[in-house]
Amino acid sequence: MYAGGVDDWELMKFVLRVCKERDEATTAGTGVWVAQGWALTCAHVVDGLDRVWLFPAAGGSEVSAKVKARSAPRPDGDRSQFWPFPDLALLWAAEVGEHPVAPLHAVRPVLRVDCLLHGWGYGLREEGVVPAGSPVNASFVGSEGDSWLNLGSGFVKGGMSGAPLVDPMGRRVAGVVAMCRLGERSDGGYASPMYALGDLGDTGEEVLQSNVEQA
């Protein structure tokens, strides 16, 4: 990453493919390294799972990770399409070696409304084909009343959940993709802000502090 822009090859150093099993064909979503040994993804990506496999986007060996903290599950009878805010989960990879850590914009975002965020994740590109990983740009519209970040422009459905969104000017991850638009529109969506990691209790607070020290 550099001031005013994002180099995808640099961004990929932080990005992970999150798989249900030790097989890239079981891709469930995207993750990002946020502290040494700690990866972040969406809670709905690891729904019903206690352990997942992480494959570094930039290459290297896959590693097993345990789901250590996550947002509350969707209540029975809940008619909302949204997972309970902030739809985040922290994964602990005890056996991973040293790796890059993405710097987080971990305060309530006050971004320019014309800010173009840049992301990278494992959105579905072809039916029946394991996604290779793709970039995405999203304009920041503003913050919803329930704190989700409202985004405009194109998203790819399926697999992009958990993909980090970088503010090119601040060179920090401002949020992770959480949900696409409902209905027929395929552009834009919603993201979880990084300050909401604190909603995951002591584990979230500890990871936020570690990010400040390590990123």
Coordinates of C-alpha atoms in Angstrom, one line a residue:
M1 CA 0.0 0.0 0.0
Y2 CA 1.1 3.5 -0.7
A3 CA -0.2 7.0 -0.1
G4 CA -3.0 7.7 -2.6
G5 CA -3.3 4.2 -3.9
V6 CA -3.2 0.4 -3.2
D7 CA -0.8 -2.1 -4.7
D8 CA -2.8 -5.4 -4.9
W9 CA 0.4 -7.5 -4.6
E10 CA 1.2 -5.7 -1.3
L11 CA -2.4 -6.0 -0.1
M12 CA -2.4 -9.7 -0.8
K13 CA 0.3 -10.2 1.9
F14 CA -2.4 -9.6 4.5
V15 CA -5.3 -11.5 2.9
L16 CA -6.4 -15.1 3.6
R17 CA -8.7 -17.6 2.0
V18 CA -10.9 -19.0 4.7
C19 CA -11.9 -22.6 4.1
K20 CA -14.1 -25.0 5.9
E21 CA -11.6 -27.9 5.4
R22 CA -8.0 -28.3 4.2
D23 CA -9.2 -27.9 0.6
E24 CA -9.4 -24.6 -1.3
A25 CA -12.6 -25.9 -2.9
T26 CA -14.3 -25.4 0.5
T27 CA -13.8 -21.6 0.4
A28 CA -16.2 -20.0 2.9
G29 CA -15.0 -16.4 2.6
T30 CA -12.0 -14.1 3.1
G31 CA -9.9 -13.1 6.1
V32 CA -7.1 -10.7 6.9
W33 CA -4.2 -10.8 9.4
V34 CA -4.8 -8.2 12.1
A35 CA -2.2 -9.3 14.7
Q36 CA 0.5 -12.0 15.0
G37 CA -1.4 -15.3 14.9
W38 CA -4.8 -13.5 14.6
A39 CA -7.0 -13.3 11.6
L40 CA -10.3 -11.5 11.2
T41 CA -13.3 -12.5 9.1
C42 CA -17.1 -12.3 9.3
A43 CA -19.1 -14.2 11.8
H44 CA -21.4 -15.6 9.1
V45 CA -18.4 -17.0 7.3
V46 CA -17.6 -19.3 10.2
D47 CA -21.2 -20.0 11.2
G48 CA -21.4 -23.4 12.8
L49 CA -17.6 -23.9 12.7
D50 CA -15.1 -24.0 15.5
R51 CA -12.1 -24.5 13.3
V52 CA -11.2 -23.4 9.8
W53 CA -8.2 -23.5 7.4
L54 CA -6.4 -20.3 6.3
F55 CA -4.6 -20.1 2.9
P56 CA -2.4 -17.0 2.5
A57 CA -3.3 -15.2 -0.7
A58 CA 0.4 -14.4 -1.4
G59 CA 1.4 -18.0 -1.2
G60 CA 2.8 -20.2 1.5
S61 CA 1.5 -23.1 3.7
E62 CA -2.1 -23.3 4.9
V63 CA -2.6 -23.2 8.6
S64 CA -5.4 -24.4 10.9
A65 CA -7.1 -21.7 13.0
K66 CA -9.6 -21.9 15.9
V67 CA -12.6 -19.5 16.1
K68 CA -11.9 -17.7 19.4
A69 CA -14.5 -14.9 19.4
R70 CA -17.4 -14.0 17.2
S71 CA -20.5 -11.8 17.0
A72 CA -23.7 -13.2 18.5
P73 CA -25.6 -15.7 16.3
R74 CA -28.7 -14.6 14.5
P75 CA -31.7 -15.0 16.9
D76 CA -34.4 -17.5 16.0
G77 CA -37.2 -15.9 14.1
D78 CA -35.0 -12.9 13.1
R79 CA -36.3 -11.7 9.7
S80 CA -33.3 -9.4 9.0
Q81 CA -30.9 -10.5 6.3
F82 CA -28.1 -8.9 8.3
W83 CA -26.0 -10.9 10.8
P84 CA -26.1 -9.2 14.3
F85 CA -23.7 -6.2 14.2
P86 CA -20.7 -6.2 13.8
D87 CA -20.7 -9.6 12.1
L88 CA -17.0 -10.2 13.0
A89 CA -15.0 -13.3 14.1
L90 CA -11.5 -13.6 15.3
L91 CA -9.4 -16.7 14.4
W92 CA -6.4 -17.9 16.3
A93 CA -3.7 -19.7 14.3
A94 CA -1.4 -21.0 17.0
E95 CA 1.1 -22.7 14.6
V96 CA 1.6 -19.9 12.1
G97 CA 5.0 -18.3 11.6
E98 CA 5.6 -14.6 11.6
H99 CA 3.5 -12.7 9.0
P100 CA 2.6 -9.2 7.9
V101 CA -0.1 -7.4 9.9
A102 CA -2.6 -5.1 8.2
P103 CA -2.9 -1.7 10.0
L104 CA -6.5 -1.0 11.1
H105 CA -8.4 2.3 11.1
A106 CA -9.8 1.3 14.5
V107 CA -11.8 4.5 15.4
R108 CA -15.3 5.5 14.3
P109 CA -14.7 6.4 10.6
V110 CA -14.9 10.0 9.5
L111 CA -14.1 9.3 5.9
R112 CA -14.7 11.6 2.9
V113 CA -18.0 10.7 1.3
D114 CA -16.2 10.6 -2.0
C115 CA -13.6 8.2 -0.6
L116 CA -12.9 5.2 -2.8
L117 CA -12.1 2.1 -0.7
H118 CA -10.1 -0.7 -2.3
G119 CA -10.5 -4.3 -1.3
W120 CA -9.3 -7.8 -2.3
G121 CA -11.0 -11.1 -1.6
Y122 CA -12.3 -14.4 -2.8
G123 CA -15.5 -13.4 -4.6
L124 CA -17.1 -15.9 -7.0
R125 CA -15.8 -15.2 -10.5
E126 CA -17.2 -18.3 -12.3
E127 CA -19.8 -20.8 -11.4
G128 CA -18.3 -24.1 -10.3
V129 CA -14.7 -22.8 -10.3
V130 CA -12.6 -22.1 -7.2
P131 CA -12.1 -18.3 -7.0
A132 CA -8.6 -17.1 -7.8
G133 CA -9.1 -13.9 -5.7
S134 CA -10.2 -10.5 -7.1
P135 CA -9.9 -6.8 -6.4
V136 CA -12.9 -4.5 -5.8
N137 CA -13.5 -0.8 -5.4
A138 CA -16.3 0.6 -3.3
S139 CA -17.2 4.2 -2.8
F140 CA -18.0 5.2 0.8
V141 CA -21.5 6.6 1.1
G142 CA -21.6 7.0 4.9
S143 CA -22.5 5.3 8.2
E144 CA -25.9 3.7 8.7
G145 CA -27.9 4.4 11.9
D146 CA -27.0 1.0 13.2
S147 CA -23.2 1.6 12.4
W148 CA -22.8 -0.5 9.3
L149 CA -20.6 1.3 6.6
N150 CA -22.8 1.9 3.5
L151 CA -20.9 1.3 0.3
G152 CA -21.5 2.0 -3.4
S153 CA -20.1 0.4 -6.6
G154 CA -19.3 -3.1 -7.5
F155 CA -19.1 -6.2 -5.4
V156 CA -18.9 -9.9 -6.3
K157 CA -21.3 -12.1 -4.4
G158 CA -20.2 -15.1 -2.5
G159 CA -16.7 -15.4 -0.9
M160 CA -16.0 -11.7 -0.7
S161 CA -17.3 -11.6 3.0
G162 CA -14.4 -10.7 5.3
A163 CA -12.4 -9.0 2.5
P164 CA -10.4 -6.0 3.9
L165 CA -11.3 -2.5 2.5
V166 CA -8.4 -0.1 2.5
D167 CA -8.6 3.7 2.6
P168 CA -5.8 4.5 0.1
M169 CA -5.1 7.9 1.6
G170 CA -4.9 6.7 5.2
R171 CA -3.3 3.4 4.1
R172 CA -5.4 1.5 6.7
V173 CA -8.2 -1.1 6.7
A174 CA -11.3 0.8 7.4
G175 CA -13.7 -2.2 7.3
V176 CA -14.4 -5.6 6.0
V177 CA -17.1 -6.6 3.5
A178 CA -20.1 -8.0 5.3
M179 CA -23.1 -8.0 2.9
C180 CA -24.1 -7.1 -0.6
R181 CA -27.1 -5.2 -1.6
L182 CA -30.4 -7.0 -1.5
G183 CA -32.6 -7.5 -4.5
E184 CA -31.5 -7.3 -8.1
R185 CA -28.7 -4.8 -7.6
S186 CA -25.2 -6.3 -7.6
D187 CA -23.4 -3.1 -6.8
G188 CA -22.4 -1.8 -3.4
G189 CA -23.2 -3.3 0.0
Y190 CA -22.3 -2.9 3.7
A191 CA -19.1 -3.4 5.7
S192 CA -18.2 -3.8 9.3
P193 CA -16.1 -1.0 10.8
M194 CA -12.8 -1.9 12.4
Y195 CA -13.5 -0.1 15.7
A196 CA -16.3 -2.6 16.3
L197 CA -13.7 -5.3 17.0
G198 CA -14.0 -4.0 20.6
D199 CA -17.5 -5.5 20.6
L200 CA -15.9 -9.0 20.7
G201 CA -15.0 -8.5 24.4
D202 CA -11.6 -8.8 25.9
T203 CA -10.3 -10.8 22.9
G204 CA -11.3 -8.0 20.6
E205 CA -9.7 -5.3 22.7
E206 CA -6.5 -7.3 23.1
V207 CA -6.2 -7.8 19.3
L208 CA -6.9 -4.1 18.7
Q209 CA -4.1 -3.2 21.1
S210 CA -1.8 -5.8 19.5
N211 CA -2.6 -4.3 16.0
V212 CA -1.4 -0.9 17.2
E213 CA 1.8 -2.4 18.5
Q214 CA 2.5 -4.7 15.5
A215 CA 1.2 -3.2 12.4

